[in-house]
PDB file of C-alpha atoms in Angstrom:
ATOM      1  CA  ASN A  23      81.599  43.382  26.150  1.00 50.00           C
ATOM      2  CA  ALA A  24      78.647  43.582  28.689  1.00 71.00           C
ATOM      3  CA  GLY A  25      78.607  41.061  31.389  1.00 91.00           C
ATOM      4  CA  VAL A  26      75.548  38.839  32.291  1.00 95.00           C
ATOM      5  CA  MET A  27      72.324  41.272  32.963  1.00 96.00           C
ATOM      6  CA  GLN A  28      69.704  40.824  34.620  1.00 97.00           C
ATOM      7  CA  ASN A  29      66.423  42.374  35.669  1.00 96.00           C
ATOM      8  CA  PRO A  30      64.906  43.816  37.695  1.00 97.00           C
ATOM      9  CA  ARG A  31      67.522  44.295  40.034  1.00 95.00           C
ATOM     10  CA  HIS A  32      64.134  44.391  43.058  1.00 96.00           C
ATOM     11  CA  LEU A  33      60.969  43.043  42.633  1.00 97.00           C
ATOM     12  CA  VAL A  34      58.476  43.079  44.936  1.00 98.00           C
ATOM     13  CA  ARG A  35      55.163  40.992  44.229  1.00 98.00           C
ATOM     14  CA  ARG A  36      52.022  40.365  46.859  1.00 97.00           C
ATOM     15  CA  ARG A  37      51.148  36.472  47.520  1.00 97.00           C
ATOM     16  CA  GLY A  38      49.674  35.171  44.503  1.00 97.00           C
ATOM     17  CA  GLN A  39      50.941  37.084  41.888  1.00 98.00           C
ATOM     18  CA  GLU A  40      53.650  35.927  38.976  1.00 98.00           C
ATOM     19  CA  ALA A  41      56.962  37.291  39.135  1.00 98.00           C
ATOM     20  CA  ARG A  42      59.236  37.218  35.905  1.00 98.00           C
ATOM     21  CA  LEU A  43      62.744  37.163  35.903  1.00 98.00           C
ATOM     22  CA  ARG A  44      65.333  38.042  32.499  1.00 98.00           C
ATOM     23  CA  CYS A  45      68.821  37.650  32.087  1.00 97.00           C
ATOM     24  CA  SER A  46      70.811  38.071  28.991  1.00 97.00           C
ATOM     25  CA  PRO A  47      73.701  36.317  28.900  1.00 95.00           C
ATOM     26  CA  MET A  48      77.288  37.303  27.899  1.00 93.00           C
ATOM     27  CA  LYS A  49      77.944  37.787  24.477  1.00 91.00           C
ATOM     28  CA  GLY A  50      78.558  34.497  22.476  1.00 87.00           C
ATOM     29  CA  HIS A  51      77.287  32.470  25.889  1.00 90.00           C
ATOM     30  CA  SER A  52      74.822  29.998  24.880  1.00 89.00           C
ATOM     31  CA  HIS A  53      74.808  28.408  28.322  1.00 92.00           C
ATOM     32  CA  VAL A  54      72.389  29.780  30.976  1.00 95.00           C
ATOM     33  CA  TYR A  55      72.318  28.838  34.332  1.00 95.00           C
ATOM     34  CA  TRP A  56      69.769  29.712  37.444  1.00 97.00           C
ATOM     35  CA  TYR A  57      70.839  29.877  40.751  1.00 95.00           C
ATOM     36  CA  ARG A  58      68.761  30.780  44.204  1.00 96.00           C
ATOM     37  CA  GLN A  59      70.200  32.215  47.300  1.00 93.00           C
ATOM     38  CA  LEU A  60      68.609  32.048  50.470  1.00 87.00           C
ATOM     39  CA  PRO A  61      70.321  33.453  53.940  1.00 76.00           C
ATOM     40  CA  GLU A  62      72.424  31.070  55.338  1.00 72.00           C
ATOM     41  CA  GLU A  63      71.900  28.273  52.753  1.00 77.00           C
ATOM     42  CA  GLY A  64      74.343  29.156  49.913  1.00 81.00           C
ATOM     43  CA  LEU A  65      73.675  29.119  46.299  1.00 87.00           C
ATOM     44  CA  LYS A  66      71.080  26.355  45.098  1.00 91.00           C
ATOM     45  CA  PHE A  67      70.758  25.527  41.288  1.00 91.00           C
ATOM     46  CA  MET A  68      67.783  25.758  39.582  1.00 95.00           C
ATOM     47  CA  VAL A  69      68.100  24.661  36.318  1.00 95.00           C
ATOM     48  CA  TYR A  70      70.563  24.806  33.003  1.00 94.00           C
ATOM     49  CA  LEU A  71      69.152  25.525  29.565  1.00 94.00           C
ATOM     50  CA  GLN A  72      70.626  26.133  26.126  1.00 92.00           C
ATOM     51  CA  LYS A  73      68.779  28.117  23.307  1.00 89.00           C
ATOM     52  CA  GLU A  74      65.532  26.231  23.118  1.00 89.00           C
ATOM     53  CA  ASN A  75      66.527  23.575  25.301  1.00 93.00           C
ATOM     54  CA  ILE A  76      66.331  22.690  28.834  1.00 95.00           C
ATOM     55  CA  ILE A  77      69.260  20.667  29.812  1.00 92.00           C
ATOM     56  CA  ASP A  78      69.013  19.895  33.484  1.00 92.00           C
ATOM     57  CA  GLU A  79      66.344  21.165  35.703  1.00 93.00           C
ATOM     58  CA  SER A  80      66.785  18.855  38.485  1.00 91.00           C
ATOM     59  CA  GLY A  81      66.603  21.863  41.702  1.00 92.00           C
ATOM     60  CA  MET A  82      63.694  23.201  40.067  1.00 95.00           C
ATOM     61  CA  PRO A  83      60.557  22.900  42.006  1.00 94.00           C
ATOM     62  CA  LYS A  84      58.294  20.528  40.932  1.00 90.00           C
ATOM     63  CA  GLU A  85      55.261  23.678  40.765  1.00 95.00           C
ATOM     64  CA  ARG A  86      54.770  27.172  39.762  1.00 97.00           C
ATOM     65  CA  PHE A  87      58.574  27.398  38.467  1.00 98.00           C
ATOM     66  CA  SER A  88      59.169  27.219  34.825  1.00 97.00           C
ATOM     67  CA  ALA A  89      61.974  28.619  32.862  1.00 97.00           C
ATOM     68  CA  GLU A  90      62.990  28.926  29.467  1.00 96.00           C
ATOM     69  CA  PHE A  91      65.774  30.677  27.157  1.00 96.00           C
ATOM     70  CA  PRO A  92      64.358  31.342  23.488  1.00 93.00           C
ATOM     71  CA  LYS A  93      65.712  31.454  20.198  1.00 90.00           C
ATOM     72  CA  GLU A  94      65.480  34.662  20.724  1.00 90.00           C
ATOM     73  CA  GLY A  95      65.742  37.537  23.419  1.00 92.00           C
ATOM     74  CA  PRO A  96      66.256  36.237  27.210  1.00 96.00           C
ATOM     75  CA  SER A  97      66.066  33.849  29.340  1.00 97.00           C
ATOM     76  CA  ILE A  98      62.866  33.341  31.834  1.00 98.00           C
ATOM     77  CA  LEU A  99      62.629  32.583  34.973  1.00 98.00           C
ATOM     78  CA  ARG A 100      59.117  32.389  36.108  1.00 98.00           C
ATOM     79  CA  ILE A 101      57.317  31.990  39.455  1.00 98.00           C
ATOM     80  CA  GLN A 102      53.606  31.692  39.140  1.00 98.00           C
ATOM     81  CA  GLN A 103      51.542  32.649  42.890  1.00 98.00           C
ATOM     82  CA  VAL A 104      54.196  33.248  44.496  1.00 97.00           C
ATOM     83  CA  VAL A 105      54.558  32.544  48.474  1.00 96.00           C
ATOM     84  CA  ARG A 106      56.387  34.473  50.693  1.00 94.00           C
ATOM     85  CA  GLY A 107      58.847  31.451  51.135  1.00 94.00           C
ATOM     86  CA  ASP A 108      60.116  32.369  47.340  1.00 96.00           C
ATOM     87  CA  SER A 109      61.798  35.786  48.708  1.00 96.00           C
ATOM     88  CA  ALA A 110      65.401  35.112  47.616  1.00 96.00           C
ATOM     89  CA  ALA A 111      68.209  36.766  45.496  1.00 95.00           C
ATOM     90  CA  TYR A 112      67.953  34.628  42.078  1.00 97.00           C
ATOM     91  CA  PHE A 113      71.075  34.646  40.630  1.00 96.00           C
ATOM     92  CA  CYS A 114      71.897  34.072  36.397  1.00 96.00           C
ATOM     93  CA  ALA A 115      75.239  32.775  35.086  1.00 95.00           C
ATOM     94  CA  SER A 116      76.139  32.362  31.454  1.00 94.00           C
ATOM     95  CA  SER A 117      78.707  30.064  29.932  1.00 90.00           C
ATOM     96  CA  PRO A 118      80.025  29.235  26.749  1.00 85.00           C
ATOM     97  CA  GLY A 119      80.256  25.888  27.176  1.00 75.00           C
ATOM     98  CA  ARG A 120      83.280  23.534  27.782  1.00 66.00           C
ATOM     99  CA  SER A 121      85.924  25.383  26.063  1.00 65.00           C
ATOM    100  CA  SER A 122      85.973  27.728  29.347  1.00 67.00           C
ATOM    101  CA  GLY A 123      86.722  25.361  31.397  1.00 71.00           C
ATOM    102  CA  ASN A 124      82.741  24.942  32.613  1.00 75.00           C
ATOM    103  CA  THR A 125      83.913  28.806  34.035  1.00 84.00           C
ATOM    104  CA  ILE A 126      80.410  30.483  34.450  1.00 89.00           C
ATOM    105  CA  TYR A 127      79.502  34.418  34.851  1.00 92.00           C
ATOM    106  CA  PHE A 128      76.917  35.312  36.913  1.00 94.00           C
ATOM    107  CA  GLY A 129      74.854  38.453  36.748  1.00 95.00           C
ATOM    108  CA  GLU A 130      74.006  41.017  39.629  1.00 93.00           C
ATOM    109  CA  GLY A 131      70.683  38.874  40.463  1.00 94.00           C
ATOM    110  CA  SER A 132      67.449  39.438  41.323  1.00 96.00           C
ATOM    111  CA  TRP A 133      66.445  40.166  44.604  1.00 95.00           C
ATOM    112  CA  LEU A 134      62.517  39.196  44.853  1.00 96.00           C
ATOM    113  CA  THR A 135      60.420  40.148  47.832  1.00 96.00           C
ATOM    114  CA  VAL A 136      56.715  38.482  48.275  1.00 97.00           C
ATOM    115  CA  VAL A 137      54.799  40.678  50.859  1.00 96.00           C
TER     116      VAL A 137
ATOM    117  CA  ALA B  14      76.735  12.569  42.885  1.00 73.00           C
ATOM    118  CA  GLN B  15      79.037  15.627  43.400  1.00 80.00           C
ATOM    119  CA  SER B  16      79.370  17.799  46.647  1.00 88.00           C
ATOM    120  CA  VAL B  17      81.054  20.730  47.938  1.00 92.00           C
ATOM    121  CA  THR B  18      81.678  21.092  52.021  1.00 94.00           C
ATOM    122  CA  GLN B  19      82.556  24.427  53.397  1.00 95.00           C
ATOM    123  CA  LEU B  20      83.552  23.778  56.839  1.00 90.00           C
ATOM    124  CA  ASP B  21      83.232  27.152  58.089  1.00 93.00           C
ATOM    125  CA  SER B  22      80.290  29.219  57.844  1.00 92.00           C
ATOM    126  CA  GLN B  23      82.050  32.314  59.470  1.00 94.00           C
ATOM    127  CA  VAL B  24      85.799  32.947  59.547  1.00 97.00           C
ATOM    128  CA  PRO B  25      86.789  36.235  61.786  1.00 96.00           C
ATOM    129  CA  VAL B  26      90.344  37.068  60.902  1.00 97.00           C
ATOM    130  CA  PHE B  27      92.121  40.123  61.929  1.00 96.00           C
ATOM    131  CA  GLU B  28      93.109  43.051  59.130  1.00 96.00           C
ATOM    132  CA  GLU B  29      96.944  41.683  57.533  1.00 96.00           C
ATOM    133  CA  ALA B  30      96.808  38.215  59.703  1.00 97.00           C
ATOM    134  CA  PRO B  31      96.807  35.296  57.125  1.00 97.00           C
ATOM    135  CA  VAL B  32      93.556  33.290  56.578  1.00 97.00           C
ATOM    136  CA  GLU B  33      92.282  30.058  54.845  1.00 97.00           C
ATOM    137  CA  LEU B  34      89.107  29.017  54.338  1.00 97.00           C
ATOM    138  CA  ARG B  35      88.528  25.672  53.669  1.00 97.00           C
ATOM    139  CA  CYS B  36      86.843  23.358  50.876  1.00 97.00           C
ATOM    140  CA  ASN B  37      86.294  19.654  50.912  1.00 96.00           C
ATOM    141  CA  TYR B  38      84.885  18.289  47.733  1.00 94.00           C
ATOM    142  CA  SER B  39      83.479  14.468  47.057  1.00 90.00           C
ATOM    143  CA  SER B  40      83.556  13.105  43.498  1.00 81.00           C
ATOM    144  CA  SER B  41      84.323   9.770  41.725  1.00 73.00           C
ATOM    145  CA  VAL B  42      85.712  11.443  38.311  1.00 77.00           C
ATOM    146  CA  SER B  43      88.380  13.994  37.609  1.00 82.00           C
ATOM    147  CA  VAL B  44      86.928  17.521  38.362  1.00 87.00           C
ATOM    148  CA  TYR B  45      87.325  21.541  37.921  1.00 91.00           C
ATOM    149  CA  LEU B  46      87.557  23.509  41.319  1.00 93.00           C
ATOM    150  CA  PHE B  47      86.677  27.320  41.706  1.00 94.00           C
ATOM    151  CA  TRP B  48      86.750  29.714  44.106  1.00 96.00           C
ATOM    152  CA  TYR B  49      83.814  32.196  43.740  1.00 96.00           C
ATOM    153  CA  VAL B  50      83.553  35.865  46.128  1.00 96.00           C
ATOM    154  CA  GLN B  51      80.688  38.119  46.738  1.00 94.00           C
ATOM    155  CA  TYR B  52      80.413  41.312  48.139  1.00 92.00           C
ATOM    156  CA  PRO B  53      77.652  42.260  49.978  1.00 86.00           C
ATOM    157  CA  ASN B  54      74.071  43.126  47.374  1.00 82.00           C
ATOM    158  CA  GLN B  55      76.354  41.916  44.458  1.00 87.00           C
ATOM    159  CA  GLY B  56      76.592  38.916  42.385  1.00 89.00           C
ATOM    160  CA  LEU B  57      79.326  36.153  42.326  1.00 92.00           C
ATOM    161  CA  GLN B  58      83.197  36.886  40.881  1.00 93.00           C
ATOM    162  CA  LEU B  59      85.243  34.097  39.917  1.00 93.00           C
ATOM    163  CA  LEU B  60      88.019  34.738  41.960  1.00 95.00           C
ATOM    164  CA  LEU B  61      90.366  31.736  40.934  1.00 94.00           C
ATOM    165  CA  LYS B  62      89.954  28.473  39.096  1.00 93.00           C
ATOM    166  CA  TYR B  63      91.660  25.072  39.275  1.00 91.00           C
ATOM    167  CA  LEU B  64      91.135  22.797  35.518  1.00 88.00           C
ATOM    168  CA  SER B  65      94.629  20.988  35.082  1.00 84.00           C
ATOM    169  CA  GLY B  66      98.182  21.259  35.384  1.00 85.00           C
ATOM    170  CA  SER B  67      99.958  22.899  38.047  1.00 86.00           C
ATOM    171  CA  THR B  68      97.825  22.249  41.640  1.00 88.00           C
ATOM    172  CA  LEU B  69      98.966  25.818  43.177  1.00 90.00           C
ATOM    173  CA  VAL B  70      96.596  28.445  41.381  1.00 90.00           C
ATOM    174  CA  GLU B  71      96.717  32.032  42.297  1.00 89.00           C
ATOM    175  CA  SER B  72      94.607  34.977  42.078  1.00 90.00           C
ATOM    176  CA  ILE B  73      95.467  38.661  41.139  1.00 83.00           C
ATOM    177  CA  ASN B  74      94.249  40.050  44.324  1.00 88.00           C
ATOM    178  CA  GLY B  75      96.534  37.829  46.635  1.00 94.00           C
ATOM    179  CA  PHE B  76      94.878  34.681  47.386  1.00 96.00           C
ATOM    180  CA  GLU B  77      95.982  31.364  46.063  1.00 96.00           C
ATOM    181  CA  ALA B  78      94.408  27.745  46.467  1.00 97.00           C
ATOM    182  CA  GLU B  79      95.631  24.400  46.293  1.00 94.00           C
ATOM    183  CA  PHE B  80      94.215  21.581  44.541  1.00 93.00           C
ATOM    184  CA  ASN B  81      95.229  18.493  46.879  1.00 92.00           C
ATOM    185  CA  LYS B  82      93.499  15.177  45.413  1.00 90.00           C
ATOM    186  CA  SER B  83      94.675  12.990  47.890  1.00 91.00           C
ATOM    187  CA  GLN B  84      92.617  15.218  50.734  1.00 91.00           C
ATOM    188  CA  THR B  85      89.960  16.231  48.470  1.00 93.00           C
ATOM    189  CA  SER B  86      90.424  19.815  49.247  1.00 95.00           C
ATOM    190  CA  PHE B  87      90.756  22.790  47.153  1.00 96.00           C
ATOM    191  CA  HIS B  88      91.310  25.382  50.037  1.00 97.00           C
ATOM    192  CA  LEU B  89      92.086  29.017  49.786  1.00 97.00           C
ATOM    193  CA  ARG B  90      94.513  31.018  51.597  1.00 97.00           C
ATOM    194  CA  LYS B  91      95.797  34.578  51.920  1.00 97.00           C
ATOM    195  CA  PRO B  92      98.866  35.884  53.805  1.00 97.00           C
ATOM    196  CA  SER B  93      97.947  38.851  54.369  1.00 96.00           C
ATOM    197  CA  VAL B  94      94.039  39.928  54.213  1.00 96.00           C
ATOM    198  CA  HIS B  95      92.568  43.563  54.123  1.00 95.00           C
ATOM    199  CA  ILE B  96      89.564  45.652  54.883  1.00 94.00           C
ATOM    200  CA  SER B  97      88.749  45.433  51.166  1.00 94.00           C
ATOM    201  CA  ASP B  98      88.464  41.308  51.412  1.00 95.00           C
ATOM    202  CA  THR B  99      85.243  41.449  53.585  1.00 95.00           C
ATOM    203  CA  ALA B 100      82.801  39.344  51.604  1.00 95.00           C
ATOM    204  CA  GLU B 101      81.735  35.616  50.998  1.00 95.00           C
ATOM    205  CA  TYR B 102      83.434  32.855  49.717  1.00 97.00           C
ATOM    206  CA  PHE B 103      82.255  30.226  47.286  1.00 96.00           C
ATOM    207  CA  CYS B 104      83.997  27.172  46.483  1.00 96.00           C
ATOM    208  CA  ALA B 105      82.385  24.822  43.634  1.00 94.00           C
ATOM    209  CA  VAL B 106      83.343  22.013  41.562  1.00 92.00           C
ATOM    210  CA  SER B 107      82.478  20.505  38.261  1.00 88.00           C
ATOM    211  CA  ASP B 108      82.793  17.535  36.046  1.00 83.00           C
ATOM    212  CA  PRO B 109      84.619  18.301  32.946  1.00 79.00           C
ATOM    213  CA  ARG B 110      82.028  15.677  31.413  1.00 79.00           C
ATOM    214  CA  GLN B 111      78.903  17.838  32.052  1.00 77.00           C
ATOM    215  CA  ASP B 112      78.322  21.411  32.429  1.00 75.00           C
ATOM    216  CA  LYS B 113      76.859  21.672  36.076  1.00 79.00           C
ATOM    217  CA  ILE B 114      78.615  23.617  38.485  1.00 86.00           C
ATOM    218  CA  ILE B 115      77.746  22.809  42.700  1.00 88.00           C
ATOM    219  CA  PHE B 116      78.346  25.093  44.766  1.00 90.00           C
ATOM    220  CA  GLY B 117      79.085  24.850  48.699  1.00 92.00           C
ATOM    221  CA  LYS B 118      77.529  27.162  51.133  1.00 90.00           C
ATOM    222  CA  GLY B 119      79.921  29.661  51.290  1.00 93.00           C
ATOM    223  CA  THR B 120      82.094  31.030  54.016  1.00 96.00           C
ATOM    224  CA  ARG B 121      81.690  34.743  55.125  1.00 95.00           C
ATOM    225  CA  LEU B 122      85.268  36.605  55.881  1.00 96.00           C
ATOM    226  CA  HIS B 123      84.977  38.859  58.596  1.00 95.00           C
ATOM    227  CA  ILE B 124      87.749  41.163  58.374  1.00 94.00           C
ATOM    228  CA  LEU B 125      88.716  42.926  62.449  1.00 91.00           C
ATOM    229  CA  PRO B 126      90.106  45.996  62.639  1.00 85.00           C
TER     230      PRO B 126
END
């Protein structure tokens, strides 16, 4: 049973470009979470999605950031017009839901560097 | 709203010495509690969790944590650390009625030779 798959592992973008990060949840998991990790700031919740629905996006910046989890295919975190402050590690996690006691399983992360 | 406080950003400890990583949470309802470990340049891995039942939970690599409701704590302990335990450790809390998990800022464990 493959784990949570994230790609790309490393991404370099120039200021103003777009970044797309992909996440395939574990088999059987219908819940996807995105977190951002900055040095010395820990793990910050961004968004929680279920298939075709955004359940909680309280941690998403109001502009330039969007997320989707379509019926088919991976979840996508999209950052438009990237700025240097967007440089961070972005982690995706998945869960089968409350039947697992809310346990979530993380991918290896995508490291975004904005130059 | 729930929150998690990890009081120590870094903890240095000598190899084979005991260690305690502190975690306190705030919540007005019952909670699920978790410890995750992150090795360098990797994702987070579940170390152990408390959902209900026995307040003392153990991991397969010798760590244990005790849920203390009166002190709202879930400290992580190991009686004898190994160099391979060098990592960052994250405490997390979740409301059983919701699906969101809130993480602390993490504690970096440094093992000294």
